[in-house]
Coordinates of C-alpha atoms in Angstrom, one line a residue:
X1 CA 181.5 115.7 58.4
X2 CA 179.4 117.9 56.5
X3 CA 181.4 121.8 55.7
X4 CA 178.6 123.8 55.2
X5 CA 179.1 127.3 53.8
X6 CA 177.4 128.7 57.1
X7 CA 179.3 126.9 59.2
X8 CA 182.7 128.0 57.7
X9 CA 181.9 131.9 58.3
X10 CA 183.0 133.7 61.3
X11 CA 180.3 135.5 63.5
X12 CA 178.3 137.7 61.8
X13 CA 179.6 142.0 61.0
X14 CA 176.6 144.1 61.1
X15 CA 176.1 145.7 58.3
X16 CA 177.8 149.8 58.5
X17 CA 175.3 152.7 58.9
X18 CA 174.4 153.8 55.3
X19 CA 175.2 158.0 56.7
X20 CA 178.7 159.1 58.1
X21 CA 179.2 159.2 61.6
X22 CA 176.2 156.9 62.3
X23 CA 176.9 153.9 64.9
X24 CA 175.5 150.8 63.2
X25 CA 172.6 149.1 66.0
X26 CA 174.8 146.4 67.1
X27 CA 178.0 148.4 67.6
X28 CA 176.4 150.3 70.2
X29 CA 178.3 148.3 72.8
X30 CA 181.5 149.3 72.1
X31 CA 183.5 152.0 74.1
X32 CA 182.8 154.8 71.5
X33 CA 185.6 156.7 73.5
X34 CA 188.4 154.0 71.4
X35 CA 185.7 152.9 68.4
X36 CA 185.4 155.9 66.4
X37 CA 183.7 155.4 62.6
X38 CA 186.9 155.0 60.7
X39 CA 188.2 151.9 63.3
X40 CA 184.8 149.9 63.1
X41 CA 185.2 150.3 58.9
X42 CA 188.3 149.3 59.3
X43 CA 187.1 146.5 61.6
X44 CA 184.6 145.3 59.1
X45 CA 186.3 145.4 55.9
X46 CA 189.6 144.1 57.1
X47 CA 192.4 146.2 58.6
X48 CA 195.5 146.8 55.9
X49 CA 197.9 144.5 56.8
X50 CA 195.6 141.7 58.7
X51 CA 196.7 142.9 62.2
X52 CA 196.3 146.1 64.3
X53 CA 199.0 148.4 65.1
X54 CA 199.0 151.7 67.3
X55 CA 196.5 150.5 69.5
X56 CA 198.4 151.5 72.9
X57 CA 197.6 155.3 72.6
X58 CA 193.7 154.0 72.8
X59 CA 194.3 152.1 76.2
X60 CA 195.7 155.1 77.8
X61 CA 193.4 157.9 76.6
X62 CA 192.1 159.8 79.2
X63 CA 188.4 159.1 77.8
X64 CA 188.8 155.6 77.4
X65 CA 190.4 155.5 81.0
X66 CA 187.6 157.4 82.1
X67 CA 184.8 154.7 80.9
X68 CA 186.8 152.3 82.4
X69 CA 187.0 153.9 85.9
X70 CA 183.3 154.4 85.8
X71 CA 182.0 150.5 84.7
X72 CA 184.2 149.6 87.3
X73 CA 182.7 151.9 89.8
X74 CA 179.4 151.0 89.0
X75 CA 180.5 147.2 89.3
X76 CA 181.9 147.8 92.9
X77 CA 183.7 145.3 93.9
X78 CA 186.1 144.6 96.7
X79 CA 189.3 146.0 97.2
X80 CA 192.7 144.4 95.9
X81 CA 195.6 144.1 98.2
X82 CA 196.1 147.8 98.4
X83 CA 193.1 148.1 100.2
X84 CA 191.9 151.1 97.8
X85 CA 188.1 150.8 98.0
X86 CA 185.9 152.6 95.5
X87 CA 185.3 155.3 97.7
X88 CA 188.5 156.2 98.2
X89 CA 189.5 156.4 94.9
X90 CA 186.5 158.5 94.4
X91 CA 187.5 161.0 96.4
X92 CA 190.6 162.1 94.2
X93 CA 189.6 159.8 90.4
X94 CA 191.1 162.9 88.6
X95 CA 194.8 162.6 90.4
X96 CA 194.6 158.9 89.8
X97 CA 193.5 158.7 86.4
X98 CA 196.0 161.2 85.2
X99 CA 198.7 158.7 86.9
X100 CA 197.5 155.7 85.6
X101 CA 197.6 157.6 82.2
X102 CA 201.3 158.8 82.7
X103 CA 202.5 155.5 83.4
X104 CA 200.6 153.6 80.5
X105 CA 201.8 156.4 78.0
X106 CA 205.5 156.5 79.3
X107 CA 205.9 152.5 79.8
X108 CA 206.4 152.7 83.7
X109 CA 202.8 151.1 84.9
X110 CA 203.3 147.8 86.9
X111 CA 200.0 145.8 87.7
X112 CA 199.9 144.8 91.0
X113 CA 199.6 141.2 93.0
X114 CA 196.0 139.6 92.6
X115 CA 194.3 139.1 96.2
X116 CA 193.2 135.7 96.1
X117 CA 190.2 134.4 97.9
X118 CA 188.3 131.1 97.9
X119 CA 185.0 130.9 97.3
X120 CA 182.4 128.3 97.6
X121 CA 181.2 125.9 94.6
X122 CA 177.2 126.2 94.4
X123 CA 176.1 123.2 95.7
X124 CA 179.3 121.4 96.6
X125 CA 181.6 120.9 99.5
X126 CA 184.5 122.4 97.2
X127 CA 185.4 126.0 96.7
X128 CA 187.0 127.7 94.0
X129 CA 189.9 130.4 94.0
X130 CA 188.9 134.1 92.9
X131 CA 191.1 137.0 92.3
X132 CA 191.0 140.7 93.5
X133 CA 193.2 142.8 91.4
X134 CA 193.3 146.2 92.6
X135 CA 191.4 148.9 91.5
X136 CA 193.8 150.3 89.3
X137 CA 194.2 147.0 87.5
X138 CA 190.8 146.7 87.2
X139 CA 190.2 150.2 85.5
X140 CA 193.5 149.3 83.3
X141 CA 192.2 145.7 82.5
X142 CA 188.6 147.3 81.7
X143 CA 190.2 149.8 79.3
X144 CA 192.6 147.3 77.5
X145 CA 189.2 144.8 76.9
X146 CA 187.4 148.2 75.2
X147 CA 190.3 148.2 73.0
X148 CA 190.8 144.2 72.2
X149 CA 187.2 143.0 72.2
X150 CA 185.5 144.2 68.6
X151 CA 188.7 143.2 67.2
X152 CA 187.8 139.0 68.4
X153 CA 184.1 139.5 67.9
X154 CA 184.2 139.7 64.3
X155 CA 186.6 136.5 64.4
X156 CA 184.5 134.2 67.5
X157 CA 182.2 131.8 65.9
X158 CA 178.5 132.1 66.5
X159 CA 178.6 129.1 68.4
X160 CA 180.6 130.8 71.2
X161 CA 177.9 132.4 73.8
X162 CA 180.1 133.2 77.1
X163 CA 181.0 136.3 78.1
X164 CA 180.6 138.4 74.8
X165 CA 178.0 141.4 74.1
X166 CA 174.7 140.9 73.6
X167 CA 174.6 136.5 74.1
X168 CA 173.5 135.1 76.7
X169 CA 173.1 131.7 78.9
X170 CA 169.6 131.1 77.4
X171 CA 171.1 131.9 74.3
X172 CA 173.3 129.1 74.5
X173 CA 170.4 126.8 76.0
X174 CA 167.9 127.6 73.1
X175 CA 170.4 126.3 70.3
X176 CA 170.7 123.2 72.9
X177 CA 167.5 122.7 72.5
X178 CA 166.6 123.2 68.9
X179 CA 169.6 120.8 68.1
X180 CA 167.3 118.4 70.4
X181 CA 164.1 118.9 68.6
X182 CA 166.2 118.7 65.3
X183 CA 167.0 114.9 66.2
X184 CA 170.5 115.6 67.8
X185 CA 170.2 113.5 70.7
X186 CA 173.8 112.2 71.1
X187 CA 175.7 114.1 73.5
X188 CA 179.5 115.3 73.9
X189 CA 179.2 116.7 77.7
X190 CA 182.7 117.7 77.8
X191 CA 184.6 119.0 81.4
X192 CA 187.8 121.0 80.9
X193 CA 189.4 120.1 83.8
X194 CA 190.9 123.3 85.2
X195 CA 190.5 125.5 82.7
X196 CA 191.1 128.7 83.2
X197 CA 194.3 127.4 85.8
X198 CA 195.5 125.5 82.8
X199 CA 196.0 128.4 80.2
X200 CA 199.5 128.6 78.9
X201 CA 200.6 132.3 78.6
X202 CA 202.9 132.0 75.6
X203 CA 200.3 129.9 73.6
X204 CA 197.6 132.9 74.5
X205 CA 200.1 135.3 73.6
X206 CA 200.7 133.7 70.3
X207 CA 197.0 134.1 69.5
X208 CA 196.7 137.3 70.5
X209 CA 199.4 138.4 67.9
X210 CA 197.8 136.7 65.5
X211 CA 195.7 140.0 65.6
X212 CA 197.7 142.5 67.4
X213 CA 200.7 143.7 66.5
X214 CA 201.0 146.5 69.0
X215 CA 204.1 145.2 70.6
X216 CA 203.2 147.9 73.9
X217 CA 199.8 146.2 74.2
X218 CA 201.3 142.3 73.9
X219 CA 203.7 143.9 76.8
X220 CA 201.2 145.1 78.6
X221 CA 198.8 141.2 78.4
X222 CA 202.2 139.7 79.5
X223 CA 202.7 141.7 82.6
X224 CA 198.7 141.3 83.8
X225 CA 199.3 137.5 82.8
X226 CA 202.2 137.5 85.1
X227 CA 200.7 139.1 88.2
X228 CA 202.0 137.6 91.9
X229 CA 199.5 136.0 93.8
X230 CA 198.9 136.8 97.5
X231 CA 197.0 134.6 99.6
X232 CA 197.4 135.7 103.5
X233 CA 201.2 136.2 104.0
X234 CA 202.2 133.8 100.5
X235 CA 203.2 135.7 97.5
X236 CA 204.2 133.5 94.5
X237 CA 204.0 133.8 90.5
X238 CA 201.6 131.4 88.7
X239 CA 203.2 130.2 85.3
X240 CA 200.4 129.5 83.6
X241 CA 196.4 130.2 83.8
X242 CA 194.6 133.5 84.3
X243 CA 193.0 134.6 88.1
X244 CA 188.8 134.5 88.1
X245 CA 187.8 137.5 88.4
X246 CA 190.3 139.4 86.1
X247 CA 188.4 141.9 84.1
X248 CA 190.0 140.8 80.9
X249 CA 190.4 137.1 81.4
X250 CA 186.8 136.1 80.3
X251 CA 188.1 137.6 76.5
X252 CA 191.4 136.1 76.8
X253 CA 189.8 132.8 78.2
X254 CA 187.4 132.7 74.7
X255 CA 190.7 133.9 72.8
X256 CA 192.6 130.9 73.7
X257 CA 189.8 128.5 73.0
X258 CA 189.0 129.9 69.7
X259 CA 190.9 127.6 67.6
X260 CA 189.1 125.1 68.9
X261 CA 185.7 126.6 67.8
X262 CA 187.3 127.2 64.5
X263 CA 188.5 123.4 63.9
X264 CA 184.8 122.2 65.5
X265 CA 182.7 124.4 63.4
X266 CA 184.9 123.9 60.4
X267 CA 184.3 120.4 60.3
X268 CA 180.5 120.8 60.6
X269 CA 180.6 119.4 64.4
X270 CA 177.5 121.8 66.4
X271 CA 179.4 123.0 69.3
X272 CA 177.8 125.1 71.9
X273 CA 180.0 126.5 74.2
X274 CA 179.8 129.0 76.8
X275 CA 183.1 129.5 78.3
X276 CA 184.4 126.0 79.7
X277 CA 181.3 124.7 79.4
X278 CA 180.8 122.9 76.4
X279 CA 178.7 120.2 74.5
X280 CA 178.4 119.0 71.0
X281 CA 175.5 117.2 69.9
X282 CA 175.1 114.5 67.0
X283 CA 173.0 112.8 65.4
X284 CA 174.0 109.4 65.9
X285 CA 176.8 107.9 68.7
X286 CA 179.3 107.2 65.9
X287 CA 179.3 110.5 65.3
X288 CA 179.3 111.9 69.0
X289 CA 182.5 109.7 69.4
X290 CA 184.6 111.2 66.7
X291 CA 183.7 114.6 68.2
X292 CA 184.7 113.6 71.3
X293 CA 188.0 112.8 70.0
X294 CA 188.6 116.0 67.7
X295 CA 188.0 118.0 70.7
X296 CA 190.6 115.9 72.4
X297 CA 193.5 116.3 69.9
X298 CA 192.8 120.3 69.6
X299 CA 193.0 120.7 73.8
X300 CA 195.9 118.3 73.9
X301 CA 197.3 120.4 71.3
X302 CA 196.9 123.7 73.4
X303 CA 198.2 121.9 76.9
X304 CA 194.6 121.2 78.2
X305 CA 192.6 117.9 79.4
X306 CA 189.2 116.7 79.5
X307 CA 188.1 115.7 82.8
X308 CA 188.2 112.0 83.1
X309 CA 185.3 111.3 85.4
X310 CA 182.7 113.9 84.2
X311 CA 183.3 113.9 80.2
X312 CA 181.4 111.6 78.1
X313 CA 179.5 110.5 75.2
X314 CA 175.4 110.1 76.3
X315 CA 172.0 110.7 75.1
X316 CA 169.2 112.7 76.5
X317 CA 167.3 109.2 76.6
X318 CA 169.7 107.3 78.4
X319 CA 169.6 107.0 82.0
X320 CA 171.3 110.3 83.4
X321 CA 170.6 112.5 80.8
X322 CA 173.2 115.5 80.9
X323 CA 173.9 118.7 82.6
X324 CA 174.5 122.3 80.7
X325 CA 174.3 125.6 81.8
X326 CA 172.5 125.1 85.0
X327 CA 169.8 123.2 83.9
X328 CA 169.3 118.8 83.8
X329 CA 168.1 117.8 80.3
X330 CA 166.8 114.4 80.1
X331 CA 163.9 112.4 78.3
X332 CA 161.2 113.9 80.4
X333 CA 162.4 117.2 79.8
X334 CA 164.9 119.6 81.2
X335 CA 165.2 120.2 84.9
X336 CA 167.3 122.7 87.8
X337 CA 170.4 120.3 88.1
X338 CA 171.0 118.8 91.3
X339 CA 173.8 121.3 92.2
X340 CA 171.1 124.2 90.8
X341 CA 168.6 122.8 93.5
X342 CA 170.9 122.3 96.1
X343 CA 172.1 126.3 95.6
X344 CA 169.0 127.9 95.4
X345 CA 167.6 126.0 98.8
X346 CA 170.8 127.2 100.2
X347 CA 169.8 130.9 99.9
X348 CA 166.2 130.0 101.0
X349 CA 167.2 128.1 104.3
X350 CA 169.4 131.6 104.6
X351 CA 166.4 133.7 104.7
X352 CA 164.2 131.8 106.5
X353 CA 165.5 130.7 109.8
X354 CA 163.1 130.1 112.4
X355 CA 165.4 131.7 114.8
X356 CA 165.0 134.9 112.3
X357 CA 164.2 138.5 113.6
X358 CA 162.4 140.7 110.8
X359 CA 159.0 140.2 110.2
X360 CA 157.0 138.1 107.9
X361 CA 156.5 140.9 105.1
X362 CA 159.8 141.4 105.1
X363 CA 161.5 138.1 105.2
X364 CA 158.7 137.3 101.9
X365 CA 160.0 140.5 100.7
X366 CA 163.6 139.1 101.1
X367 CA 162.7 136.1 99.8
X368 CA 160.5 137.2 96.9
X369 CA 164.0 138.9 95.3
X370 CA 165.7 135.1 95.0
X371 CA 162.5 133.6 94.2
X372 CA 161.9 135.7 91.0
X373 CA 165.6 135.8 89.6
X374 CA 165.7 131.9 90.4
X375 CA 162.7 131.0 88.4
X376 CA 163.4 133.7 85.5
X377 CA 166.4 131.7 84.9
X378 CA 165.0 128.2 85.5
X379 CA 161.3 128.8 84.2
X380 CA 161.7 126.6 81.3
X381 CA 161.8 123.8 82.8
X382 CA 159.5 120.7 83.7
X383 CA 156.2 122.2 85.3
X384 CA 156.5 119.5 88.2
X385 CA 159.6 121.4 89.1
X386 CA 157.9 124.0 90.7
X387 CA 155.0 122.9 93.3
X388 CA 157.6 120.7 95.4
X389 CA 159.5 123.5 95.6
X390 CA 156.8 126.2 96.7
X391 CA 155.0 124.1 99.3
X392 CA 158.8 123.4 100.5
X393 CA 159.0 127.0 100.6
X394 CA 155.7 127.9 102.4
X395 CA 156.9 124.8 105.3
X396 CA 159.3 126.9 106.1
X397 CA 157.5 130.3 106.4
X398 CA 155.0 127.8 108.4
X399 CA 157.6 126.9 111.2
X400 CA 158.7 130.5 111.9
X401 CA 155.2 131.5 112.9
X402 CA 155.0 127.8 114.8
X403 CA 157.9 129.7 116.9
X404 CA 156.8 132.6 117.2
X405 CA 153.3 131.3 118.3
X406 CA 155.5 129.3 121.1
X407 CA 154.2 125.9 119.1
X408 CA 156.3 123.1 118.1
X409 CA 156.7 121.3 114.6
X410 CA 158.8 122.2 111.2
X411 CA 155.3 123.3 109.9
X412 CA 153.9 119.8 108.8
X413 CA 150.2 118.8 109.5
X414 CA 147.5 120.9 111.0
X415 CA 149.4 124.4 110.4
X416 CA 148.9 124.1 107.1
X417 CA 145.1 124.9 107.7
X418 CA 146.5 127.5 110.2
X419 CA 148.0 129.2 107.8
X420 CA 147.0 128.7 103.9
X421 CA 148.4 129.1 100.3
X422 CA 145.9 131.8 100.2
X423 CA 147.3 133.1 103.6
X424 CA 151.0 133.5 102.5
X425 CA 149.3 134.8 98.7
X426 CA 147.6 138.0 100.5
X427 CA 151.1 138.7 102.1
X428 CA 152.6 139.0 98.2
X429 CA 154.5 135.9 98.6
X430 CA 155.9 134.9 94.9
X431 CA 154.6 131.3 93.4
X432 CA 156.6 129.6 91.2
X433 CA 153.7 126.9 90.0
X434 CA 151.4 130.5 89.3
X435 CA 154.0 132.1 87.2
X436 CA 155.3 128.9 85.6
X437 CA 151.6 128.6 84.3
X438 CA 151.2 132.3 82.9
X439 CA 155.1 132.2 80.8
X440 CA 153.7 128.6 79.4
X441 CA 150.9 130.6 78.2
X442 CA 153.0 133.2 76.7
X443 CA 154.4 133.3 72.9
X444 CA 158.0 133.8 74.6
X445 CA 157.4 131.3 76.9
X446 CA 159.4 128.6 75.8
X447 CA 163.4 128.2 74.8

């Protein structure tokens, strides 16, 4: 494979504010109350020694702690097993920042068990488990990642798009599709199977010292990796993986798989990967093939699996296209995936239940909300997407006022000249097919 010089570098370090004390543009993300101007110098030209050391003190500062506490209060979020809502710690923050900044400073802090609870799969019978940590956990897990994230961003490769500052999905699905344009029409559409279940702690704990040497902080990763599980009246201690819906476990999930970027990128293979979802694309299916089995060797290495059933080698041409990131992509074009449609009608069928009580401005008010952050993520694709779905949509609006009007019918036929397109337009009702048509006029309109 081809080694290019830009593929061998790591993701780019902006270039350091020419005046002291100035914050370079794309630091401002970072938790100024830990990043002062000597760290992020230090950051960019190489700490002495290669690792960082003394990093502790920064988790438990009383302003970092503070930052914390309020992300995590303006994230919500349901309480962990201690039933501590964010009200209630509200009410007295001070008392219980100062204790959580006692017991991080003097060793004696003890994360709690994770509340698990299962959540449904969009578009699937299966569900998925999530977990709760407590409120506490969540402000110390919040403060630890303000701490250890700039130190992995200026080491994650720029083909890496999950869960990191300023990247995004469409990020990720706009180098998917230049790679497309660009004749890479061979596909890797690679499924870790259980990823984040499958993590092994030591493994992650050897790359994290690969860059830490704060032996308090390492402590610290060990005892949130090790948290008890409670699910109803069970209690148990997973092994291996990390909880979704840990604060930190998004970085520590895009530590672990680093490597892998590394070796990929390295050997000029173009990865795009946003978390566990991940594709490599190739020019030809010799190629694709070989990719396949690189990534295999590096995950077998690091005690994970490729999904038997839903990995393989295909081509946007071939019948089936493939799936990434939400979105179908295929000869014709790219799509919603099936799961994507199934989802979104979901929420629709939620809103608009003949049976429903509120009245027609407000369930298109309702509705109008899931309409325009469905097709902001999903307006690129095929324009035939779209008027299926709206006059799918106006049906249903059609067969509430067929109740209401003490009529029969799932608001086929005759209604429709009852009530028009222009009808349910004059209420403010949101049109996919209309705003598909204005972004394909616009210069930002397209991936």
């Amino acid at each position: 494979m081809k080694d290019t010089e830009q593929d061998r570098k790591p993701s780019p370090v902006p270039e350091r504010a020419k005046q002291g004390g100035e914050t370079p543009n794309l630091w401002t993300w970072v938790e100024p109350a830990v990043w002062t101007t000597r760290m992020l110098a230090a950051l960019e030209k190489g700490v002495k020694g290669g690792r960082w050391f003394s990093l502790m003190d920064k988790v438990y500062a009383p302003a970092n702690l503070a930052a914390a506490w309020k992300r995590v209060r303006s994230n919500r979020g349901a309480a962990g097993v201690d039933g501590q809502s964010v009200a209630l710690f509200e009410r007295d923050a001070t008392k219980y920042l100062d204790e959580l900044h006692r017991e991080l400073r003097d060793g004696t802090y003890r994360p709690s068990p994770v509340r698990r609870r299962w959540i449904s799969k969009p578009g699937t019978t299966k569900r998925r488990p999530l977990g709760i940590p407590t409120l506490r956990d969540r402000i110390v897990q919040t403060a630890l990642r303000h701490v250890l994230e700039p130190i992995w961003e200026v080491k994650f490769a720029d083909q890496s798009y999950g869960f990191r500052p300023g990247r995004s999905c469409k990020d990720a699905l706009r180098r998917v599709q230049s790679l497309l344009r660009s004749g890479h029409k061979w596909v890797v559409d690679a499924d870790i199977q259980s990823y984040y279940d499958s993590i092994d702690h030591d493994r992650l704990l050897e790359e994290v010292a690969k860059e830490v040497a704060d032996g308090k902080v390492l402590g610290l990763i060990e005892a949130l990796l090790g948290q008890p599980v409670m699910e109803d009246t069970s209690k148990w201690t997973p092994e291996e993986g990390i909880p979704q819906g840990s604060t930190v476990g998004p970085l520590m999930a895009n530590v672990y798989l680093h490597p892998v970027d590394e070796v990929l990128v390295r050997e000029g293979y173009e990865v795009t990967r946003y978390a566990d979802d991940m594709v490599i694309l190739c020019k030809t299916k010799r190629e694709a093939q070989q990719a396949l089995e690189r990534l295999r060797e590096e995950l077998t290495l690091r005690g994970l699996t490729l999904h038997p059933d839903k990995t393989r080698v295909t081509n946007e041409h071939l019948a089936g296209g493939f799936d990434f990131l939400g979105y179908h992509f295929e000869k014709k074009g790219k799509r919603p995936r099936k799961q994507s449609l199934v989802s979104f009608k979901d929420r629709v069928r939620g809103l608009t239940r003949r049976l429903n009580g509120h009245s027609l401005p407000t369930i298109i008010g309702r509705l109008n909300a899931v309409l325009r952050g469905w097709f902001e993520y999903f307006k690129h694709s095929s324009k035939r997407t779209f008027p299926r779905l709206d006059a799918w949509i106006r049906l249903r609006l059609r067969a509430i006022l067929l109740r209401r009007n003490r009529k029969r019918g799932v608001g086929k036929g005759l209604c429709h000249y009852t009530w028009t397109n222009d009808y349910f337009a004059k209420l403010g009702l949101f049109t996919m097919t209309t705003a598909r048509a204005s972004a394909s006029q616009s210069p930002k309109g397209a991936h």
